[in-house]
Coordinates of C-alpha atoms in Angstrom, one line a residue:
M14 CA -186.7 -187.8 -42.8
N15 CA -188.9 -186.2 -45.4
L16 CA -186.2 -185.4 -47.9
K17 CA -188.7 -184.0 -50.4
S18 CA -190.0 -181.5 -47.8
L19 CA -186.4 -180.6 -46.8
L20 CA -185.4 -179.9 -50.4
K21 CA -188.5 -177.9 -51.2
D22 CA -188.2 -175.7 -48.1
T23 CA -184.4 -175.3 -48.7
A24 CA -185.2 -174.0 -52.2
I25 CA -187.8 -171.5 -50.9
Y26 CA -185.7 -170.2 -48.0
G27 CA -182.7 -170.3 -50.3
L28 CA -184.5 -168.2 -53.0
S29 CA -185.4 -165.5 -50.5
S30 CA -181.8 -165.5 -49.1
I31 CA -179.8 -165.9 -52.3
V32 CA -181.9 -163.6 -54.5
G33 CA -182.1 -161.0 -51.6
R34 CA -178.4 -161.0 -51.1
F35 CA -177.8 -161.0 -54.9
L36 CA -179.9 -157.9 -55.2
N37 CA -178.1 -156.3 -52.3
Y38 CA -174.8 -157.2 -54.0
L39 CA -175.9 -155.2 -57.0
L40 CA -176.0 -152.2 -54.7
V41 CA -172.2 -152.5 -54.1
P42 CA -171.1 -151.3 -57.6
L43 CA -173.8 -148.6 -57.3
Y44 CA -172.5 -147.3 -54.0
T45 CA -168.8 -147.5 -55.0
T46 CA -169.6 -145.7 -58.3
K47 CA -171.7 -142.9 -56.8
I48 CA -170.0 -142.5 -53.4
A49 CA -166.4 -141.4 -53.9
A50 CA -163.9 -143.6 -52.0
E51 CA -162.0 -140.5 -50.7
S52 CA -165.2 -139.2 -49.1
G53 CA -165.2 -142.2 -46.7
G54 CA -169.0 -142.6 -47.3
Y55 CA -168.9 -146.3 -48.1
G56 CA -166.8 -146.7 -45.0
I57 CA -169.6 -145.3 -42.9
V58 CA -172.0 -147.8 -44.5
T59 CA -169.7 -150.7 -43.8
N60 CA -169.0 -149.7 -40.3
L61 CA -172.5 -149.1 -39.2
Y62 CA -173.8 -152.3 -40.7
A63 CA -171.1 -154.2 -38.9
Y64 CA -172.5 -152.8 -35.6
T65 CA -175.9 -153.8 -36.7
A66 CA -174.9 -157.4 -37.2
F67 CA -173.3 -157.6 -33.8
F68 CA -176.2 -156.0 -31.9
L69 CA -178.8 -158.1 -33.8
A70 CA -177.2 -161.2 -32.4
L71 CA -177.1 -159.5 -28.9
L72 CA -180.8 -158.5 -29.0
T73 CA -182.2 -161.8 -30.2
F74 CA -179.9 -163.7 -27.7
G75 CA -180.6 -167.1 -29.2
M76 CA -184.4 -167.0 -28.8
E77 CA -185.0 -168.2 -32.4
T78 CA -183.6 -171.7 -31.6
T79 CA -185.2 -171.5 -28.1
L80 CA -188.6 -170.9 -29.6
F81 CA -188.3 -174.1 -31.7
R82 CA -187.0 -176.1 -28.7
F83 CA -189.7 -175.1 -26.2
S84 CA -192.6 -175.0 -28.7
N85 CA -192.2 -178.7 -29.3
K86 CA -191.9 -179.8 -25.7
Q87 CA -195.0 -181.7 -24.7
E88 CA -195.4 -180.0 -21.4
E89 CA -195.3 -176.5 -23.0
D90 CA -198.0 -174.5 -24.7
P91 CA -196.6 -173.4 -28.1
N92 CA -198.7 -170.2 -28.2
R93 CA -197.5 -169.2 -24.7
V94 CA -193.9 -170.0 -25.7
F95 CA -194.3 -167.7 -28.8
G96 CA -195.9 -164.9 -26.8
T97 CA -193.3 -165.1 -24.0
S98 CA -190.5 -165.1 -26.6
L99 CA -192.0 -162.1 -28.4
R100 CA -192.3 -160.1 -25.2
L101 CA -188.8 -161.0 -24.0
V102 CA -187.1 -159.9 -27.3
G103 CA -189.5 -157.0 -27.8
G104 CA -188.8 -155.7 -24.3
V105 CA -185.0 -156.0 -24.7
A106 CA -185.1 -154.3 -28.1
L107 CA -187.3 -151.5 -26.9
S108 CA -185.0 -150.9 -23.9
F109 CA -181.9 -150.9 -26.2
L110 CA -183.5 -148.3 -28.5
A111 CA -184.6 -146.1 -25.6
L112 CA -181.0 -146.3 -24.1
V113 CA -179.4 -145.3 -27.4
I114 CA -181.8 -142.4 -27.9
L115 CA -181.2 -141.2 -24.4
L116 CA -177.4 -141.3 -24.8
L117 CA -177.4 -140.6 -28.5
N118 CA -174.9 -137.8 -28.5
P119 CA -172.2 -139.4 -26.3
I120 CA -172.6 -142.7 -28.1
S121 CA -172.3 -141.0 -31.5
R122 CA -169.2 -139.2 -30.4
A123 CA -167.6 -142.4 -29.1
L124 CA -168.4 -144.1 -32.5
G125 CA -167.0 -141.2 -34.5
Y126 CA -170.4 -139.9 -35.7
A127 CA -170.7 -136.7 -33.7
S128 CA -171.7 -134.7 -36.7
H129 CA -174.4 -137.2 -37.7
P130 CA -175.9 -138.7 -34.5
E131 CA -179.1 -139.4 -36.6
Y132 CA -177.2 -142.2 -38.3
V133 CA -176.6 -144.0 -35.0
G134 CA -180.2 -143.4 -33.9
C135 CA -181.5 -144.7 -37.2
M136 CA -179.4 -147.9 -37.1
A137 CA -180.5 -148.5 -33.5
A138 CA -184.1 -148.4 -34.6
I139 CA -183.4 -150.7 -37.5
V140 CA -181.6 -153.4 -35.4
S141 CA -184.4 -153.2 -32.7
L142 CA -187.1 -153.8 -35.4
D143 CA -185.0 -156.6 -36.9
A144 CA -184.7 -158.3 -33.6
F145 CA -188.4 -158.1 -32.9
Q146 CA -189.2 -159.4 -36.4
A147 CA -186.7 -162.3 -36.1
I148 CA -189.0 -164.0 -33.6
M149 CA -191.9 -163.6 -35.9
F150 CA -189.9 -164.9 -38.8
S151 CA -189.0 -167.9 -36.6
R152 CA -192.7 -168.4 -35.9
L153 CA -193.3 -168.7 -39.7
R154 CA -190.6 -171.3 -40.0
Q155 CA -191.9 -173.2 -37.0
Q156 CA -195.3 -173.3 -38.6
G157 CA -193.9 -174.3 -42.0
K158 CA -195.1 -171.1 -43.7
A159 CA -192.1 -170.9 -46.1
I160 CA -194.0 -168.9 -48.8
K161 CA -195.0 -166.1 -46.4
F162 CA -191.5 -166.1 -45.1
M163 CA -190.2 -165.5 -48.6
L164 CA -192.8 -162.9 -49.5
L165 CA -192.0 -160.8 -46.4
K166 CA -188.3 -161.0 -47.1
F167 CA -188.9 -159.7 -50.6
A168 CA -191.2 -157.0 -49.2
F169 CA -188.1 -155.5 -47.7
I170 CA -185.6 -156.3 -50.3
I171 CA -187.3 -155.0 -53.5
P172 CA -188.4 -151.6 -52.1
N173 CA -185.0 -151.1 -50.5
V174 CA -183.2 -151.8 -53.8
L175 CA -185.6 -149.6 -55.8
L176 CA -185.3 -146.7 -53.3
N177 CA -181.5 -146.9 -53.4
L178 CA -181.6 -146.7 -57.2
F179 CA -183.8 -143.7 -56.9
I180 CA -181.4 -141.9 -54.4
F181 CA -178.3 -142.3 -56.5
L182 CA -179.6 -142.4 -60.1
V183 CA -182.8 -140.4 -60.2
M184 CA -182.6 -137.9 -57.4
P185 CA -179.5 -136.1 -58.7
K186 CA -181.3 -135.4 -62.0
M187 CA -184.1 -133.7 -60.1
F188 CA -181.8 -131.1 -58.3
G189 CA -182.4 -128.4 -60.9
S190 CA -186.2 -128.5 -60.4
F191 CA -186.1 -129.2 -56.6
P192 CA -183.1 -127.4 -54.9
A193 CA -184.3 -128.7 -51.5
L194 CA -183.6 -132.2 -52.6
Q195 CA -180.0 -131.3 -53.4
S196 CA -179.6 -129.6 -50.1
M197 CA -180.9 -132.7 -48.3
Y198 CA -178.7 -135.0 -50.4
E199 CA -175.5 -133.1 -49.7
S200 CA -176.3 -132.7 -46.0
F201 CA -176.5 -136.4 -45.6
D202 CA -173.0 -137.1 -47.0
Y203 CA -174.1 -137.0 -50.6
G204 CA -176.8 -139.7 -50.1
V205 CA -175.0 -141.9 -47.6
G206 CA -177.3 -141.1 -44.7
L207 CA -180.3 -141.7 -46.9
I208 CA -179.3 -145.3 -47.2
F209 CA -180.1 -145.8 -43.5
F210 CA -183.4 -144.0 -43.6
V211 CA -184.5 -146.1 -46.6
N212 CA -183.6 -149.2 -44.7
L213 CA -185.6 -148.0 -41.6
I214 CA -188.7 -147.2 -43.7
C215 CA -188.6 -150.6 -45.5
T216 CA -188.0 -152.5 -42.2
A217 CA -190.9 -150.7 -40.5
C218 CA -193.3 -151.4 -43.4
V219 CA -192.5 -155.2 -43.2
T220 CA -193.9 -155.2 -39.7
F221 CA -197.4 -154.7 -41.1
G222 CA -197.1 -158.1 -42.8
F223 CA -196.9 -159.7 -39.3
I224 CA -200.4 -158.8 -38.3
N225 CA -201.3 -162.4 -37.4
E226 CA -198.0 -163.0 -35.6
L227 CA -198.4 -159.8 -33.6
K228 CA -201.5 -161.3 -32.1
G229 CA -199.0 -163.4 -30.1
L230 CA -198.6 -160.5 -27.7
K231 CA -202.1 -161.3 -26.4
Y232 CA -200.8 -164.6 -24.9
K233 CA -200.1 -164.2 -21.2
F234 CA -196.4 -163.7 -20.3
D235 CA -195.3 -166.7 -18.3
S236 CA -192.5 -165.7 -15.9
G237 CA -191.7 -169.3 -15.0
L238 CA -191.4 -170.3 -18.7
A239 CA -189.3 -167.2 -19.3
K240 CA -186.8 -168.3 -16.7
R241 CA -186.6 -171.8 -18.2
M242 CA -186.1 -170.3 -21.7
L243 CA -183.5 -167.8 -20.5
K244 CA -181.6 -170.6 -18.8
Y245 CA -181.6 -172.6 -22.0
T246 CA -180.8 -169.6 -24.3
W247 CA -178.0 -167.7 -22.6
P248 CA -175.3 -170.1 -23.8
L249 CA -176.8 -169.7 -27.3
L250 CA -176.3 -165.9 -26.9
I251 CA -172.6 -166.5 -26.4
L252 CA -172.7 -168.9 -29.3
S253 CA -174.3 -166.3 -31.5
L254 CA -172.0 -163.5 -30.5
V255 CA -169.0 -165.8 -31.0
G256 CA -170.4 -166.6 -34.4
I257 CA -170.6 -163.0 -35.4
L258 CA -167.1 -162.4 -34.1
N259 CA -165.9 -165.3 -36.3
Q260 CA -167.4 -163.4 -39.3
V261 CA -166.2 -159.9 -38.5
A262 CA -163.3 -160.1 -36.0
D263 CA -160.7 -160.4 -38.8
K264 CA -162.0 -157.3 -40.5
I265 CA -162.0 -155.4 -37.2
L266 CA -158.5 -156.5 -36.2
F267 CA -156.8 -156.1 -39.6
P268 CA -156.2 -152.4 -39.5
Y269 CA -154.5 -152.8 -36.1
L270 CA -152.4 -155.8 -37.3
M271 CA -151.4 -154.2 -40.6
P272 CA -151.7 -150.4 -40.1
G273 CA -151.2 -147.8 -42.8
E274 CA -152.2 -147.5 -46.5
E275 CA -151.1 -151.0 -47.4
G276 CA -153.3 -152.5 -44.7
T277 CA -156.3 -150.5 -46.0
V278 CA -155.7 -151.7 -49.6
Q279 CA -155.4 -155.4 -48.5
L280 CA -158.5 -155.2 -46.4
G281 CA -160.4 -153.8 -49.3
I282 CA -159.2 -156.6 -51.6
Y283 CA -160.1 -159.3 -49.0
G284 CA -163.5 -157.8 -48.2
A285 CA -164.4 -157.6 -51.9
C286 CA -163.4 -161.2 -52.6
V287 CA -165.1 -162.6 -49.5
K288 CA -168.4 -161.4 -51.0
I289 CA -168.1 -164.1 -53.7
S290 CA -167.4 -166.8 -51.1
M291 CA -170.5 -165.7 -49.2
I292 CA -172.5 -167.8 -51.7
M293 CA -171.6 -170.7 -49.4
A294 CA -172.9 -168.8 -46.3
L295 CA -176.2 -168.2 -48.1
L296 CA -176.6 -171.9 -48.9
T297 CA -175.8 -172.9 -45.4
Q298 CA -178.4 -170.5 -44.0
A299 CA -181.0 -171.8 -46.4
F300 CA -180.3 -175.4 -45.3
R301 CA -180.5 -174.3 -41.7
Y302 CA -183.8 -172.5 -42.2
A303 CA -185.3 -175.7 -43.6
F304 CA -183.7 -178.3 -41.4
E305 CA -183.9 -176.7 -38.0
P306 CA -187.8 -176.8 -37.8
I307 CA -187.7 -180.4 -39.0
V308 CA -185.4 -181.4 -36.1
F309 CA -187.5 -179.5 -33.6
N310 CA -190.9 -180.5 -34.8
G311 CA -191.6 -182.7 -31.9
S312 CA -191.8 -186.1 -33.7
R313 CA -189.7 -189.0 -32.5
D314 CA -188.5 -189.6 -36.1
S315 CA -187.2 -186.0 -36.4
K316 CA -184.9 -186.4 -33.4
S317 CA -183.7 -189.9 -34.3
P318 CA -180.0 -190.3 -34.8
D319 CA -180.6 -191.6 -38.3
T320 CA -182.4 -188.4 -39.3
L321 CA -179.6 -186.2 -38.0
A322 CA -177.0 -188.4 -39.7
D323 CA -178.9 -188.2 -43.0
G324 CA -179.2 -184.4 -42.6
M325 CA -175.4 -184.1 -42.2
K326 CA -174.7 -186.3 -45.3
F327 CA -177.1 -184.3 -47.5
F328 CA -175.6 -181.0 -46.2
V329 CA -172.0 -182.1 -47.1
I330 CA -173.1 -183.3 -50.6
F331 CA -175.1 -180.0 -51.1
T332 CA -172.3 -177.7 -50.1
L333 CA -169.4 -179.5 -51.7
L334 CA -171.3 -179.4 -55.0
A335 CA -171.8 -175.7 -54.5
F336 CA -168.1 -175.3 -53.6
L337 CA -167.0 -176.9 -56.9
A338 CA -169.5 -174.9 -58.9
V339 CA -168.1 -171.6 -57.6
V340 CA -164.4 -172.4 -57.9
F341 CA -164.9 -174.1 -61.3
Y342 CA -166.8 -171.1 -62.8
M343 CA -164.6 -168.4 -61.2
P344 CA -163.7 -167.0 -64.7
I345 CA -167.4 -165.7 -64.7
L346 CA -167.9 -165.1 -61.0
K347 CA -164.8 -163.0 -60.6
H348 CA -166.5 -160.2 -62.6
L349 CA -168.7 -159.6 -59.5
V350 CA -165.7 -157.6 -58.2
G351 CA -163.5 -155.1 -60.0
R352 CA -160.3 -156.1 -61.8
T353 CA -158.1 -154.4 -59.2
Y354 CA -159.4 -156.9 -56.6
W355 CA -158.7 -160.1 -58.6
E356 CA -155.3 -160.7 -56.9
G357 CA -157.3 -161.8 -53.9
L358 CA -159.4 -164.4 -55.6
G359 CA -157.1 -167.1 -54.1
V360 CA -158.8 -166.7 -50.7
I361 CA -162.2 -167.7 -52.0
P362 CA -161.7 -171.5 -51.8
I363 CA -160.3 -171.2 -48.3
V364 CA -163.1 -169.0 -47.1
M365 CA -165.7 -171.2 -48.7
M366 CA -164.3 -174.3 -47.1
A367 CA -164.3 -172.5 -43.7
E368 CA -168.0 -171.8 -44.3
I369 CA -168.6 -175.6 -45.0
F370 CA -166.9 -176.3 -41.7
M371 CA -169.2 -173.8 -40.0
G372 CA -172.2 -175.5 -41.6
I373 CA -171.0 -178.9 -40.4
Y374 CA -170.5 -177.5 -37.0
F375 CA -174.1 -176.3 -37.0
N376 CA -175.4 -179.8 -37.9
L377 CA -173.2 -181.3 -35.2
S378 CA -174.7 -178.8 -32.7
F379 CA -178.0 -180.6 -32.5
W380 CA -176.5 -183.0 -30.0
Y381 CA -176.2 -180.3 -27.3
K382 CA -179.4 -178.5 -28.3
L383 CA -181.6 -181.6 -28.1
S384 CA -180.0 -182.7 -24.9
D385 CA -180.3 -179.1 -23.4
Q386 CA -176.5 -178.9 -22.9
T387 CA -176.1 -175.6 -24.8
L388 CA -173.2 -174.6 -22.5
W389 CA -171.1 -177.0 -24.5
G390 CA -171.9 -175.0 -27.7
A391 CA -170.8 -171.8 -26.1
G392 CA -167.5 -173.3 -25.0
M393 CA -166.6 -174.9 -28.3
S394 CA -167.5 -171.8 -30.3
G395 CA -165.4 -169.7 -27.9
F396 CA -162.5 -172.1 -28.5
G397 CA -162.9 -171.7 -32.3
A398 CA -163.0 -167.9 -32.1
A399 CA -159.9 -168.0 -29.9
V400 CA -158.1 -170.0 -32.5
M401 CA -159.2 -167.7 -35.3
I402 CA -158.1 -164.6 -33.5
A403 CA -154.8 -166.2 -32.6
V404 CA -154.0 -167.1 -36.2
N405 CA -154.9 -163.5 -37.3
V406 CA -152.7 -161.9 -34.6
I407 CA -149.7 -164.1 -35.3
F408 CA -149.8 -164.3 -39.1
V409 CA -151.6 -161.2 -40.5
P410 CA -148.5 -158.9 -40.1
K411 CA -146.5 -161.3 -42.2
Y412 CA -149.0 -162.9 -44.6
G413 CA -151.7 -160.2 -44.9
Y414 CA -155.3 -161.1 -45.8
Y415 CA -154.5 -164.8 -46.5
A416 CA -154.0 -165.2 -42.8
C417 CA -157.5 -164.0 -42.3
A418 CA -158.8 -166.7 -44.6
W419 CA -156.8 -169.4 -42.9
G420 CA -157.8 -168.1 -39.5
G421 CA -161.5 -168.7 -40.3
F422 CA -160.6 -172.1 -41.7
A423 CA -158.7 -173.1 -38.5
G424 CA -161.3 -171.6 -36.2
Y425 CA -164.3 -173.3 -37.7
G426 CA -162.3 -176.5 -38.3
S427 CA -161.2 -176.8 -34.7
A428 CA -164.7 -176.1 -33.4
M429 CA -166.1 -178.7 -35.8
I430 CA -163.7 -181.4 -34.8
L431 CA -164.2 -180.7 -31.1
S432 CA -168.0 -180.9 -31.4
Y433 CA -167.8 -184.2 -33.3
V434 CA -165.5 -185.8 -30.7
I435 CA -167.4 -184.6 -27.7
G436 CA -170.8 -185.2 -29.3
Q437 CA -170.1 -188.8 -30.1
K438 CA -169.6 -189.4 -26.4
K439 CA -172.5 -187.3 -25.2
Y440 CA -175.2 -188.0 -27.9
K441 CA -173.9 -190.7 -30.3
I442 CA -175.1 -190.2 -33.9
P443 CA -174.2 -192.8 -36.6
Y444 CA -172.8 -190.3 -39.2
D445 CA -171.9 -192.0 -42.5
M446 CA -168.3 -190.9 -42.1
K447 CA -167.1 -193.2 -44.9
S448 CA -169.4 -191.4 -47.4
I449 CA -168.7 -187.9 -46.0
L450 CA -164.9 -188.3 -46.1
G451 CA -165.2 -189.9 -49.5
F452 CA -167.1 -186.9 -50.9
F453 CA -164.5 -184.6 -49.4
A454 CA -161.7 -186.6 -51.0
I455 CA -163.4 -186.7 -54.4
A456 CA -164.0 -182.9 -54.3
A457 CA -160.3 -182.3 -53.3
V458 CA -159.0 -184.5 -56.2
L459 CA -161.3 -182.7 -58.7
Y460 CA -160.2 -179.3 -57.4
I461 CA -156.5 -180.2 -57.6
A462 CA -157.1 -181.6 -61.1
S463 CA -158.8 -178.4 -62.2
K464 CA -156.0 -176.2 -60.8
A465 CA -153.4 -178.3 -62.6
I466 CA -155.2 -177.9 -65.9
E467 CA -155.5 -174.2 -65.3
S468 CA -151.8 -173.9 -64.7
T469 CA -151.1 -175.1 -68.3
G470 CA -152.4 -171.7 -69.5
I471 CA -155.6 -173.1 -71.1
N472 CA -158.2 -170.4 -72.0
D473 CA -161.1 -169.7 -69.7
I474 CA -163.8 -171.2 -72.0
M475 CA -162.0 -174.5 -72.4
L476 CA -161.2 -174.6 -68.7
M477 CA -164.9 -174.1 -67.7
G478 CA -165.8 -176.8 -70.3
I479 CA -163.5 -179.3 -68.6
N480 CA -164.6 -178.2 -65.2
T481 CA -168.2 -178.9 -66.2
V482 CA -167.2 -182.5 -66.9
L483 CA -165.5 -182.6 -63.5
I484 CA -168.7 -181.5 -61.8
G485 CA -170.5 -184.2 -63.8
V486 CA -168.1 -186.7 -62.2
F487 CA -169.0 -185.4 -58.7
G488 CA -172.7 -185.7 -59.6
G489 CA -172.1 -189.3 -60.7
A490 CA -170.5 -190.0 -57.4
I491 CA -173.6 -188.6 -55.6
V492 CA -175.9 -190.8 -57.7
L493 CA -173.9 -193.9 -57.1
N494 CA -173.8 -193.3 -53.3
L495 CA -177.5 -192.7 -53.1
L496 CA -178.3 -195.8 -55.1
K497 CA -176.0 -197.8 -52.8
S498 CA -177.7 -196.4 -49.7
R499 CA -181.2 -197.2 -51.1
K500 CA -180.1 -200.9 -51.7
K501 CA -179.0 -201.1 -48.1
T502 CA -182.3 -199.8 -46.7
A503 CA -184.4 -201.9 -49.2

């Protein structure tokens, strides 16, 4: 495996993901400062974007991975695969948008937005464009165009952030000179609705950056190829939907499991603290963006068991190092959320470890993707989701949001173990389990040592100094392991 290429692409994809999410995180204090909590405005934003995440998974129906798989089959024409994928997703997205527009009023009433159906229509347009663009972004990854991928991501992120700053910081100062602006601002829930329109404008503008990729529509639609791709991808759709449920089901179920004001307060604390732990999700996504095209690039070496085993080992090292960095420097990172939310910081290590399990499960998933047995993935992901939901239903009423964190841990953990056990029978891969389990053990010992030192009442600066030394110990373990591995292959 070309480790240098993997690390470079991971850095590029990670930059676009991490910097983009970081800039969007900066909007959270802006929104919560300028949109009064009692107005419910930020609840509208949270609710509609949750629907967006779900429907984006539905409208792409696993075609991103399917594009990689079929583009690298010797018997398939990569251009025709891309054109067929683009037409399939584009057709579904356009049909979805038309259906929502046609039934806009009843859908808006059902979702609780009868007074603002334009919000629902706007978000339907956004998710339809996002789904269409997802295939073109996958094309860039497949062709190794990481720089263009990053630039187009920033072409959305930066204007979106700047326009939001304009809405909430600049526009109110212009009301005296432009009364019409004030009227528009107030009519859209004091700027809340404008967030969606800005998103739509920025998303639409990014489409113009895909001029070359849009030429893929000229390739003839192959109905036979489409049938083969749909047969491969429908379990991935279930996999994707289950994955989204794993991320949002606890937040959907929580108000029903712990109703009333106390439940609302706890959910707010949990949601704010989870944002810090999402650093791990970003790193996992960056690794996926870089590693998936390598595995599906068509070469024999890329699919070798040794390549997949190396990818798993480097992923574990990479994410455990990030885990320790986050939990060891929590005295700084906790300031990303308000002081009133700090009581929930204890869930962060649990949620981050659940994200590592999810990433390991993704790496394990190559056995059924490469052997075209994607139905296994759907089944195992469904089992994990069932475990997560069960933990929430049973324990949230008694233990609150900590049960949500442990539910994700149990759900992803069970799916991970199941995939490993079945995968070793169906598509044996020589994972370096001794090294992997060793790194987990070292990380656990260092974490426990840090918490023990913290319990003595040491000040934050001294604690972070000691934690820096502990991270150095983990780094030393990485170096020793890599040197040992090099000697074995020499």
